[in-house]
XYZ file of N, CA, C and O in Angstrom:
856
model
N -171.435 -5.372 57.494
C -171.266 -4.709 58.791
C -171.310 -5.757 59.908
O -172.189 -6.616 59.923
N -170.350 -5.661 60.823
C -170.313 -6.583 61.945
C -171.449 -6.259 62.917
O -171.714 -5.092 63.215
N -172.152 -7.276 63.442
C -173.196 -7.003 64.434
C -172.583 -6.465 65.722
O -171.438 -6.804 66.065
N -173.342 -5.627 66.416
C -172.872 -5.115 67.696
C -172.731 -6.256 68.694
O -173.558 -7.186 68.710
N -171.691 -6.233 69.526
C -171.593 -7.261 70.570
C -172.771 -7.154 71.521
O -173.296 -6.071 71.771
N -173.209 -8.277 72.047
C -174.302 -8.281 73.012
C -173.812 -7.679 74.328
O -172.602 -7.635 74.599
N -174.736 -7.224 75.205
C -174.306 -6.758 76.525
C -173.491 -7.802 77.278
O -172.506 -7.467 77.947
N -173.879 -9.075 77.144
C -173.113 -10.130 77.812
C -171.695 -10.231 77.293
O -170.745 -10.426 78.062
N -171.520 -10.094 75.989
C -170.175 -10.132 75.402
C -169.349 -8.942 75.871
O -168.140 -9.072 76.136
N -169.987 -7.791 75.985
C -169.268 -6.604 76.455
C -168.783 -6.798 77.891
O -167.659 -6.403 78.230
N -169.611 -7.392 78.720
C -169.213 -7.584 80.122
C -168.176 -8.692 80.261
O -167.283 -8.607 81.106
N -168.265 -9.716 79.434
C -167.262 -10.783 79.467
C -165.883 -10.245 79.107
O -164.863 -10.688 79.659
N -165.835 -9.259 78.208
C -164.555 -8.682 77.771
C -163.869 -7.881 78.872
O -162.706 -7.497 78.724
N -164.568 -7.638 79.990
C -163.982 -6.881 81.100
C -163.096 -7.742 81.996
O -162.457 -7.219 82.921
N -163.025 -9.052 81.712
C -162.299 -9.975 82.584
C -161.391 -10.874 81.748
O -161.626 -11.074 80.559
N -160.348 -11.435 82.365
C -159.489 -12.369 81.635
C -160.286 -13.545 81.082
O -161.323 -13.941 81.630
N -159.783 -14.117 80.011
C -160.495 -15.197 79.325
C -160.757 -16.394 80.237
O -161.782 -17.071 80.092
N -159.855 -16.650 81.183
C -160.062 -17.828 82.039
C -161.170 -17.628 83.070
O -161.498 -18.556 83.822
N -161.761 -16.427 83.102
C -162.909 -16.181 83.983
C -164.228 -16.197 83.225
O -165.268 -15.869 83.797
N -164.197 -16.585 81.959
C -165.408 -16.493 81.135
C -166.573 -17.275 81.737
O -167.721 -16.796 81.752
N -166.317 -18.469 82.249
C -167.403 -19.258 82.836
C -167.956 -18.591 84.091
O -169.168 -18.629 84.350
N -167.057 -17.971 84.873
C -167.515 -17.263 86.076
C -168.374 -16.056 85.698
O -169.381 -15.778 86.352
N -167.975 -15.335 84.665
C -168.773 -14.191 84.221
C -170.148 -14.660 83.761
O -171.171 -14.034 84.078
N -170.202 -15.767 83.046
C -171.493 -16.282 82.587
C -172.376 -16.668 83.763
O -173.601 -16.452 83.732
N -171.796 -17.225 84.813
C -172.577 -17.568 86.004
C -173.159 -16.315 86.649
O -174.297 -16.316 87.137
N -172.371 -15.243 86.654
C -172.856 -13.971 87.204
C -173.968 -13.395 86.335
O -175.008 -12.952 86.834
N -173.768 -13.407 85.025
C -174.782 -12.855 84.120
C -176.081 -13.645 84.203
O -177.164 -13.092 83.967
N -175.989 -14.928 84.561
C -177.194 -15.748 84.662
C -178.091 -15.314 85.820
O -179.305 -15.550 85.783
N -177.510 -14.691 86.849
C -178.326 -14.252 87.992
C -178.603 -12.758 87.967
O -179.428 -12.265 88.736
N -177.905 -12.020 87.104
C -178.099 -10.568 87.029
C -179.368 -10.251 86.231
O -179.593 -10.852 85.172
N -180.205 -9.334 86.701
C -181.366 -8.927 85.902
C -180.928 -8.369 84.550
O -179.810 -7.854 84.398
N -181.800 -8.498 83.579
C -181.494 -7.975 82.243
C -181.238 -6.480 82.331
O -181.894 -5.763 83.112
N -180.276 -5.968 81.558
C -179.967 -4.535 81.631
C -181.113 -3.687 81.112
O -181.840 -4.084 80.195
N -181.267 -2.502 81.701
C -182.266 -1.559 81.214
C -181.874 -1.039 79.845
O -182.726 -0.759 79.014
N -180.568 -0.874 79.608
C -180.037 -0.653 78.272
C -178.567 -1.019 78.258
O -177.995 -1.402 79.289
N -177.964 -0.962 77.112
C -176.610 -1.461 76.921
C -175.604 -0.724 77.807
O -175.805 0.451 78.146
N -174.498 -1.407 78.174
C -173.415 -0.689 78.862
C -172.941 0.498 78.025
O -172.999 0.476 76.797
N -172.487 1.530 78.731
C -172.055 2.759 78.063
C -170.539 2.911 78.214
O -170.007 2.813 79.326
N -169.865 3.177 77.110
C -168.434 3.480 77.145
C -167.590 2.279 77.535
O -168.084 1.255 78.009
N -166.293 2.427 77.326
C -165.324 1.403 77.709
C -163.995 2.082 77.995
O -163.683 3.128 77.423
N -163.212 1.472 78.869
C -161.807 1.861 78.991
C -160.977 0.581 78.918
O -161.396 -0.479 79.384
N -159.828 0.678 78.281
C -158.980 -0.482 78.050
C -157.789 -0.476 78.998
O -157.174 0.577 79.225
N -157.484 -1.640 79.537
C -156.323 -1.804 80.408
C -155.652 -3.122 80.083
O -156.256 -4.029 79.512
N -154.399 -3.218 80.489
C -153.619 -4.435 80.301
C -153.452 -5.113 81.660
O -152.968 -4.489 82.614
N -153.861 -6.365 81.755
C -153.747 -7.124 83.005
C -153.018 -8.426 82.716
O -153.521 -9.282 81.981
N -151.803 -8.537 83.224
C -150.970 -9.727 83.018
C -150.864 -10.069 81.529
O -150.994 -11.226 81.134
N -150.674 -9.047 80.697
C -150.486 -9.250 79.270
C -151.761 -9.398 78.470
O -151.707 -9.541 77.246
N -152.923 -9.351 79.113
C -154.206 -9.526 78.430
C -154.949 -8.193 78.398
O -155.093 -7.534 79.435
N -155.414 -7.792 77.217
C -156.140 -6.530 77.071
C -157.597 -6.738 77.481
O -158.289 -7.611 76.950
N -158.052 -5.928 78.426
C -159.440 -5.980 78.886
C -160.142 -4.690 78.507
O -159.528 -3.627 78.444
N -161.441 -4.781 78.255
C -162.262 -3.620 77.916
C -163.400 -3.551 78.929
O -164.330 -4.363 78.885
N -163.311 -2.607 79.847
C -164.230 -2.523 80.987
C -165.250 -1.419 80.737
O -164.882 -0.318 80.308
N -166.530 -1.673 81.003
C -167.541 -0.643 80.736
C -167.430 0.542 81.689
O -167.088 0.373 82.860
N -167.717 1.717 81.166
C -167.793 2.899 82.022
C -168.986 2.802 82.964
O -168.881 3.140 84.142
N -170.137 2.362 82.441
C -171.342 2.249 83.254
C -172.167 1.053 82.780
O -172.244 0.776 81.582
N -172.782 0.362 83.758
C -173.755 -0.671 83.434
C -175.101 -0.257 84.039
O -175.158 0.573 84.960
N -176.168 -0.877 83.535
C -177.523 -0.465 83.910
C -178.385 -1.656 84.306
O -179.598 -1.641 84.131
N -177.769 -2.673 84.875
C -178.505 -3.827 85.398
C -178.918 -3.543 86.839
O -178.107 -3.052 87.642
N -180.156 -3.868 87.201
C -180.516 -3.867 88.610
C -179.706 -4.934 89.333
O -179.190 -5.878 88.715
N -179.583 -4.806 90.645
C -178.828 -5.782 91.428
C -179.623 -7.088 91.562
O -180.844 -7.061 91.712
N -178.928 -8.219 91.532
C -179.624 -9.502 91.729
C -180.041 -9.665 93.190
O -179.485 -9.017 94.078
N -181.003 -10.544 93.455
C -181.423 -10.769 94.850
C -180.297 -11.389 95.672
O -179.459 -12.135 95.143
N -180.257 -11.091 96.977
C -179.159 -11.593 97.826
C -179.000 -13.105 97.788
O -177.883 -13.615 97.834
N -180.119 -13.843 97.705
C -179.998 -15.304 97.712
C -179.310 -15.812 96.450
O -178.596 -16.824 96.485
N -179.490 -15.105 95.326
C -178.813 -15.503 94.094
C -177.317 -15.233 94.198
O -176.490 -16.024 93.731
N -176.956 -14.117 94.824
C -175.543 -13.785 95.015
C -174.882 -14.797 95.949
O -173.769 -15.266 95.705
N -175.595 -15.182 97.008
C -175.034 -16.119 97.984
C -174.761 -17.484 97.375
O -173.879 -18.219 97.849
N -175.488 -17.833 96.315
C -175.297 -19.138 95.680
C -174.071 -19.187 94.780
O -173.661 -20.275 94.347
N -173.484 -18.038 94.474
C -172.301 -17.998 93.625
C -171.055 -18.399 94.404
O -171.012 -18.299 95.633
N -170.020 -18.819 93.698
C -168.738 -19.093 94.341
C -168.085 -17.773 94.758
O -168.509 -16.690 94.335
N -167.049 -17.876 95.575
C -166.348 -16.673 96.030
C -165.823 -15.873 94.838
O -165.973 -14.644 94.784
N -165.206 -16.548 93.877
C -164.663 -15.839 92.718
C -165.782 -15.221 91.892
O -165.638 -14.088 91.400
N -166.882 -15.925 91.745
C -168.002 -15.370 90.990
C -168.599 -14.150 91.687
O -168.962 -13.174 91.024
N -168.666 -14.187 92.996
C -169.160 -13.006 93.717
C -168.217 -11.830 93.513
O -168.646 -10.682 93.380
N -166.921 -12.114 93.460
C -165.959 -11.031 93.233
C -166.140 -10.436 91.836
O -166.067 -9.215 91.661
N -166.383 -11.281 90.847
C -166.687 -10.797 89.495
C -167.926 -9.906 89.532
O -167.956 -8.816 88.949
N -168.971 -10.372 90.214
C -170.213 -9.592 90.308
C -169.961 -8.233 90.935
O -170.434 -7.197 90.437
N -169.212 -8.208 92.034
C -168.961 -6.932 92.712
C -168.148 -5.989 91.821
O -168.386 -4.775 91.818
N -167.204 -6.537 91.075
C -166.455 -5.692 90.135
C -167.398 -5.082 89.101
O -167.349 -3.876 88.831
N -168.258 -5.904 88.509
C -169.182 -5.388 87.495
C -170.077 -4.295 88.071
O -170.283 -3.248 87.440
N -170.598 -4.516 89.265
C -171.520 -3.531 89.833
C -170.797 -2.315 90.396
O -171.435 -1.309 90.698
N -169.471 -2.369 90.482
C -168.724 -1.141 90.783
C -168.733 -0.187 89.598
O -168.300 0.958 89.711
N -169.261 -0.641 88.447
C -169.428 0.207 87.267
C -170.886 0.647 87.099
O -171.258 1.170 86.051
N -171.710 0.455 88.102
C -173.142 0.761 88.010
C -173.370 2.264 87.870
O -172.563 3.087 88.314
N -174.503 2.620 87.262
C -174.822 4.035 87.052
C -175.152 4.765 88.348
O -175.086 6.010 88.405
N -175.486 4.060 89.410
C -175.824 4.661 90.702
C -174.592 4.630 91.608
O -174.046 3.561 91.889
N -174.151 5.793 92.071
C -172.948 5.866 92.889
C -173.056 5.095 94.190
O -172.065 4.555 94.684
N -174.248 5.011 94.777
C -174.404 4.241 96.017
C -174.209 2.750 95.761
O -173.640 2.048 96.600
N -174.678 2.287 94.615
C -174.456 0.881 94.255
C -172.965 0.639 94.037
O -172.408 -0.364 94.510
N -172.303 1.539 93.329
C -170.857 1.392 93.115
C -170.120 1.289 94.449
O -169.246 0.442 94.628
N -170.492 2.142 95.383
C -169.809 2.158 96.673
C -170.021 0.851 97.438
O -169.072 0.308 98.025
N -171.237 0.335 97.425
C -171.518 -0.916 98.145
C -170.694 -2.071 97.591
O -170.143 -2.883 98.340
N -170.631 -2.160 96.277
C -169.922 -3.302 95.679
C -168.410 -3.123 95.739
O -167.673 -4.109 95.878
N -167.942 -1.895 95.657
C -166.514 -1.639 95.853
C -166.050 -2.177 97.201
O -164.969 -2.774 97.309
N -166.861 -1.970 98.241
C -166.476 -2.400 99.588
C -166.190 -3.898 99.648
O -165.405 -4.356 100.489
N -166.787 -4.666 98.738
C -166.616 -6.114 98.747
C -165.355 -6.583 98.030
O -164.989 -7.764 98.148
N -164.702 -5.698 97.276
C -163.499 -6.121 96.538
C -162.245 -5.349 96.952
O -161.154 -5.684 96.503
N -162.389 -4.350 97.815
C -161.210 -3.577 98.213
C -160.171 -4.454 98.901
O -158.980 -4.137 98.866
N -160.604 -5.539 99.516
C -159.652 -6.419 100.196
C -159.011 -7.441 99.297
O -158.279 -8.307 99.780
N -159.230 -7.346 97.974
C -158.680 -8.324 97.041
C -157.484 -7.749 96.289
O -157.527 -6.615 95.812
N -156.437 -8.553 96.155
C -155.287 -8.176 95.341
C -155.262 -8.940 94.024
O -154.239 -8.955 93.339
N -156.384 -9.565 93.637
C -156.450 -10.222 92.338
C -156.148 -9.201 91.244
O -156.739 -8.113 91.237
N -155.260 -9.510 90.319
C -154.879 -8.519 89.300
C -156.056 -7.972 88.511
O -156.055 -6.804 88.122
N -157.073 -8.779 88.253
C -158.212 -8.331 87.450
C -159.191 -7.473 88.231
O -160.064 -6.824 87.649
N -159.063 -7.439 89.560
C -159.889 -6.556 90.393
C -159.348 -5.127 90.370
O -160.104 -4.148 90.401
N -158.035 -5.000 90.302
C -157.375 -3.710 90.503
C -157.843 -2.628 89.534
O -158.075 -1.480 89.962
N -158.014 -2.884 88.221
C -158.471 -1.786 87.358
C -159.835 -1.238 87.729
O -160.105 -0.042 87.528
N -160.705 -2.057 88.309
C -162.014 -1.564 88.733
C -161.856 -0.577 89.887
O -162.577 0.426 89.963
N -160.913 -0.853 90.775
C -160.675 0.051 91.901
C -160.022 1.341 91.414
O -160.454 2.448 91.773
N -158.987 1.220 90.586
C -158.264 2.412 90.141
C -159.168 3.316 89.300
O -159.078 4.542 89.391
N -160.058 2.734 88.506
C -160.982 3.564 87.737
C -161.827 4.444 88.652
O -162.081 5.613 88.353
N -162.247 3.908 89.792
C -163.059 4.689 90.727
C -162.267 5.824 91.363
O -162.851 6.815 91.802
N -160.940 5.677 91.414
C -160.109 6.777 91.931
C -160.292 8.022 91.069
O -160.282 9.146 91.567
N -160.478 7.826 89.766
C -160.603 8.950 88.840
C -162.031 9.401 88.621
O -162.303 10.058 87.610
N -162.940 9.065 89.546
C -164.320 9.512 89.422
C -164.634 10.528 90.512
O -163.763 10.945 91.255
N -165.882 10.917 90.615
C -166.239 12.141 91.324
C -166.895 11.953 92.690
O -167.180 12.937 93.364
N -167.165 10.699 93.118
C -167.876 10.501 94.381
C -166.863 10.534 95.529
O -166.041 9.629 95.684
N -166.934 11.576 96.338
C -165.954 11.778 97.397
C -165.949 10.630 98.392
O -164.886 10.185 98.847
N -167.126 10.130 98.744
C -167.204 9.041 99.721
C -166.464 7.796 99.227
O -165.868 7.061 100.027
N -166.500 7.557 97.933
C -165.772 6.412 97.373
C -164.269 6.645 97.465
O -163.507 5.727 97.804
N -163.827 7.863 97.199
C -162.401 8.167 97.342
C -161.931 7.923 98.774
O -160.845 7.365 98.999
N -162.736 8.325 99.743
C -162.368 8.123 101.152
C -162.293 6.638 101.468
O -161.350 6.173 102.131
N -163.260 5.861 100.982
C -163.238 4.413 101.219
C -161.983 3.772 100.632
O -161.351 2.916 101.273
N -161.633 4.162 99.413
C -160.447 3.566 98.780
C -159.190 3.967 99.530
O -158.286 3.146 99.744
N -159.108 5.219 99.954
C -157.935 5.678 100.712
C -157.758 4.857 101.969
O -156.633 4.425 102.299
N -158.837 4.606 102.690
C -158.747 3.792 103.909
C -158.364 2.352 103.565
O -157.544 1.736 104.251
N -158.963 1.820 102.498
C -158.698 0.432 102.147
C -157.290 0.180 101.648
O -156.761 -0.930 101.799
N -156.661 1.203 101.047
C -155.332 1.031 100.448
C -154.251 1.813 101.190
O -153.180 2.057 100.640
N -154.507 2.172 102.440
C -153.549 3.035 103.145
C -152.181 2.391 103.318
O -151.192 3.074 103.556
N -152.102 1.060 103.186
C -150.807 0.404 103.331
C -149.948 0.438 102.081
O -148.818 -0.048 102.109
N -150.449 1.023 100.982
C -149.687 0.998 99.730
C -148.334 1.693 99.849
O -147.408 1.360 99.119
N -148.230 2.673 100.727
C -146.966 3.381 100.875
C -145.984 2.682 101.790
O -144.880 3.195 102.023
N -146.353 1.524 102.310
C -145.523 0.806 103.288
C -144.791 -0.345 102.602
O -145.434 -1.230 102.033
N -143.465 -0.367 102.620
C -142.733 -1.491 102.030
C -143.192 -2.811 102.641
O -143.381 -2.924 103.853
N -143.422 -3.789 101.783
C -143.859 -5.094 102.256
C -145.362 -5.258 102.353
O -145.839 -6.355 102.630
N -146.122 -4.194 102.149
C -147.579 -4.316 102.173
C -148.028 -5.285 101.082
O -147.514 -5.269 99.954
N -149.008 -6.125 101.403
C -149.420 -7.168 100.478
C -150.014 -6.672 99.174
O -149.974 -7.376 98.162
N -150.589 -5.480 99.177
C -151.214 -4.945 97.969
C -150.237 -4.137 97.114
O -150.524 -3.844 95.962
N -149.111 -3.767 97.690
C -148.226 -2.822 97.006
C -147.726 -3.369 95.677
O -147.739 -2.670 94.663
N -147.289 -4.618 95.661
C -146.765 -5.197 94.421
C -147.862 -5.293 93.370
O -147.626 -5.002 92.185
N -149.077 -5.714 93.767
C -150.160 -5.902 92.801
C -150.536 -4.583 92.140
O -150.704 -4.510 90.912
N -150.665 -3.525 92.926
C -151.029 -2.225 92.353
C -149.874 -1.645 91.551
O -150.080 -1.017 90.511
N -148.654 -1.863 92.019
C -147.488 -1.398 91.273
C -147.434 -2.049 89.904
O -147.232 -1.379 88.876
N -147.623 -3.355 89.866
C -147.576 -4.082 88.597
C -148.609 -3.518 87.618
O -148.330 -3.327 86.431
N -149.817 -3.249 88.105
C -150.866 -2.743 87.231
C -150.526 -1.346 86.700
O -150.654 -1.077 85.500
N -150.081 -0.452 87.565
C -149.809 0.926 87.131
C -148.635 0.960 86.155
O -148.683 1.664 85.137
N -147.592 0.205 86.444
C -146.427 0.183 85.558
C -146.819 -0.335 84.173
O -146.292 0.128 83.148
N -147.766 -1.279 84.120
C -148.216 -1.815 82.834
C -149.191 -0.888 82.115
O -149.433 -1.060 80.918
N -149.747 0.105 82.839
C -150.775 0.986 82.269
C -150.483 2.455 82.590
O -151.294 3.147 83.215
N -149.320 2.965 82.176
C -148.953 4.332 82.562
C -149.903 5.391 82.024
O -150.200 6.376 82.714
N -150.402 5.227 80.799
C -151.317 6.227 80.236
C -152.645 6.234 80.990
O -153.236 7.302 81.240
N -153.119 5.063 81.354
C -154.363 4.974 82.123
C -154.205 5.662 83.475
O -155.090 6.411 83.919
N -153.078 5.439 84.139
C -152.878 6.064 85.444
C -152.672 7.568 85.301
O -153.126 8.347 86.151
N -152.009 8.015 84.235
C -151.861 9.456 84.010
C -153.238 10.107 83.832
O -153.510 11.176 84.384
N -154.110 9.453 83.077
C -155.459 9.979 82.916
C -156.193 10.009 84.251
O -156.917 10.965 84.562
N -155.993 8.976 85.060
C -156.625 8.932 86.381
C -156.171 10.114 87.225
O -156.984 10.785 87.878
N -154.866 10.389 87.229
C -154.365 11.527 87.996
C -154.996 12.834 87.509
O -155.404 13.679 88.317
N -155.069 13.011 86.191
C -155.649 14.247 85.658
C -157.121 14.378 86.044
O -157.588 15.478 86.356
N -157.838 13.257 86.045
C -159.252 13.317 86.402
C -159.433 13.659 87.877
O -160.364 14.386 88.244
N -158.567 13.140 88.738
C -158.650 13.477 90.162
C -158.512 14.987 90.349
O -159.277 15.618 91.094
N -157.532 15.571 89.672
C -157.336 17.020 89.775
C -158.540 17.758 89.211
O -159.014 18.752 89.793
N -159.069 17.299 88.092
C -160.204 17.968 87.461
C -161.418 17.986 88.365
O -162.080 19.021 88.522
N -161.739 16.847 88.978
C -162.925 16.794 89.830
C -162.742 17.642 91.078
O -163.695 18.267 91.561
N -161.527 17.652 91.615
C -161.284 18.570 92.746
C -161.527 20.008 92.310
O -162.232 20.767 92.994
N -160.953 20.399 91.185
C -161.058 21.782 90.729
C -162.503 22.165 90.419
O -162.935 23.279 90.720
N -163.263 21.237 89.829
C -164.633 21.552 89.417
C -165.623 21.534 90.568
O -166.526 22.367 90.615
N -165.474 20.565 91.483
C -166.542 20.313 92.447
C -166.149 20.474 93.917
O -167.024 20.668 94.764
N -164.865 20.358 94.249
C -164.498 20.278 95.658
C -163.530 21.364 96.110
O -163.041 21.331 97.234
N -163.271 22.326 95.255
C -162.287 23.349 95.619
C -162.762 24.204 96.798
O -161.946 24.675 97.592
N -164.070 24.412 96.916
C -164.570 25.197 98.050
C -164.362 24.465 99.365
O -164.044 25.081 100.391
N -164.535 23.145 99.354
C -164.353 22.364 100.581
C -162.878 22.117 100.883
O -162.485 22.035 102.053
N -162.059 22.002 99.832
C -160.620 21.737 99.977
C -159.888 22.759 99.126
O -159.652 22.539 97.941
N -159.532 23.883 99.718
C -158.918 24.961 98.934
C -157.558 24.549 98.379
O -157.143 25.028 97.328
N -156.871 23.659 99.076
C -155.599 23.123 98.586
C -155.818 21.714 98.064
O -156.463 20.890 98.736
N -155.291 21.422 96.890
C -155.401 20.062 96.365
C -154.733 19.073 97.312
O -155.184 17.933 97.453
N -153.674 19.516 97.993
C -152.947 18.616 98.883
C -153.806 18.162 100.068
O -153.500 17.154 100.697
N -154.865 18.889 100.380
C -155.751 18.478 101.462
C -156.912 17.611 101.014
O -157.694 17.131 101.842
N -157.039 17.403 99.715
C -158.150 16.655 99.133
C -157.884 15.155 99.229
O -156.766 14.700 98.960
N -158.871 14.332 99.638
C -158.624 12.883 99.751
C -158.084 12.249 98.476
O -157.282 11.308 98.537
N -158.498 12.759 97.313
C -157.987 12.202 96.063
C -156.490 12.391 95.915
O -155.810 11.556 95.303
N -155.956 13.477 96.474
C -154.509 13.709 96.416
C -153.777 12.660 97.250
O -152.772 12.097 96.815
N -154.287 12.400 98.443
C -153.688 11.356 99.285
C -153.662 10.022 98.566
O -152.672 9.286 98.599
N -154.748 9.734 97.868
C -154.877 8.456 97.185
C -153.901 8.320 96.019
O -153.228 7.290 95.875
N -153.804 9.334 95.178
C -152.869 9.210 94.058
C -151.426 9.211 94.553
O -150.557 8.575 93.931
N -151.165 9.871 95.678
C -149.823 9.785 96.264
C -149.502 8.343 96.663
O -148.385 7.850 96.441
N -150.481 7.655 97.267
C -150.271 6.253 97.645
C -150.018 5.387 96.415
O -149.123 4.535 96.410
N -150.807 5.595 95.376
C -150.643 4.803 94.161
C -149.309 5.095 93.481
O -148.644 4.181 92.977
N -148.895 6.363 93.472
C -147.584 6.704 92.888
C -146.457 6.066 93.683
O -145.448 5.636 93.120
N -146.614 6.024 95.006
C -145.585 5.399 95.835
C -145.425 3.930 95.473
O -144.306 3.419 95.349
N -146.556 3.246 95.268
C -146.493 1.835 94.870
C -145.854 1.691 93.501
O -145.008 0.817 93.275
N -146.246 2.561 92.557
C -145.684 2.481 91.203
C -144.179 2.726 91.221
O -143.420 2.039 90.528
N -143.749 3.708 92.002
C -142.322 4.021 92.072
C -141.529 2.839 92.624
O -140.421 2.545 92.163
N -142.113 2.154 93.609
C -141.424 1.004 94.186
C -141.252 -0.094 93.142
O -140.197 -0.733 93.065
N -142.281 -0.302 92.321
C -142.189 -1.343 91.307
C -141.294 -0.970 90.141
O -140.605 -1.821 89.585
N -141.317 0.324 89.787
C -140.525 0.769 88.635
C -139.072 1.031 88.998
O -138.215 1.117 88.113
N -138.798 1.186 90.277
C -137.437 1.485 90.708
C -137.010 2.906 90.397
O -135.818 3.194 90.276
N -137.974 3.812 90.262
C -137.679 5.219 89.979
C -138.882 6.055 90.423
O -139.980 5.510 90.582
N -138.703 7.343 90.627
C -139.857 8.179 90.982
C -140.917 8.140 89.891
O -140.596 8.106 88.699
N -142.177 8.124 90.294
C -143.264 8.127 89.317
C -143.772 9.549 89.162
O -143.967 10.252 90.154
N -143.996 10.019 87.934
C -144.357 11.433 87.744
C -145.686 11.804 88.398
O -146.660 11.061 88.317
N -145.679 12.961 89.024
C -146.890 13.512 89.626
C -147.501 14.538 88.681
O -146.799 15.373 88.124
N -148.812 14.492 88.522
C -149.527 15.470 87.707
C -150.345 16.415 88.583
O -151.240 17.100 88.099
N -150.031 16.453 89.874
C -150.757 17.315 90.800
C -150.340 18.764 90.613
O -149.181 19.052 90.306
N -151.273 19.717 90.809
C -150.903 21.133 90.749
C -149.992 21.492 91.902
O -150.075 20.922 92.984
N -149.122 22.451 91.669
C -148.140 22.832 92.685
C -148.463 24.232 93.208
O -147.720 25.190 93.011
N -149.636 24.331 93.822
C -149.984 25.568 94.502
C -150.645 26.618 93.649
O -151.120 27.622 94.144
N -150.709 26.410 92.307
C -151.329 27.399 91.441
C -152.827 27.324 91.555
O -153.411 26.260 91.667
N -153.506 28.470 91.494
C -154.958 28.483 91.501
C -155.515 28.411 90.089
O -156.699 28.312 89.889
N -154.629 28.479 89.059
C -155.065 28.390 87.672
C -154.588 27.057 87.097
O -153.390 26.805 87.046
N -155.535 26.253 86.721
C -155.194 24.924 86.208
C -155.474 24.878 84.728
O -156.603 24.921 84.295
N -154.434 24.836 83.937
C -154.579 24.756 82.486
C -154.553 23.296 82.068
O -153.709 22.529 82.528
N -155.477 22.905 81.204
C -155.511 21.543 80.724
C -156.405 20.642 81.550
O -156.565 19.471 81.253
N -156.980 21.157 82.616
C -157.968 20.419 83.390
C -159.312 21.083 83.148
O -159.467 21.991 82.388
N -160.376 20.608 83.797
C -161.704 21.250 83.798
C -161.873 22.362 82.793
O -161.572 23.493 83.071
């Protein structure tokens, strides 16, 4: 029987191989996890398969330790902590990478689109509002990622609808008024621009009965 990968190995697998030393520098300052990372989702980034944890359980490192890291290492750290079990921690670290178009950052952002914290959806919508604008600097990067990961993005769209239906339908009676709808529309616009064709929408079309969701 193969031994289970260590928590460090699991987190290293979330980034391209050429970032392995940067990930190790981050893990050196991160407190030991309370328990192993939970779950994984797989994405393709520039031809390399990455396995990103659903949740991590490390406390945050002290600010002085973070400040001693390089810019790229801090970006790795913020990506990892965007997978933290505490939604407030995820939101804080997301804010530090929303301005990055690095290809390996993008799956961490898109994964949060398909989660349930409304405040995070609003932050991402504001941070990526230029995706629907031709020539926007982030449009090509997000388009490239979605086109390379159509099944992942389809699942993201379905999860956005599910969380609206389960938790936010009272506040937003129409899915079209829900911040998550605005966000997936922006991402689809970027994908369509890169693919040169309309990108399929999985949004409900006015029905109050959603089959296959929630």
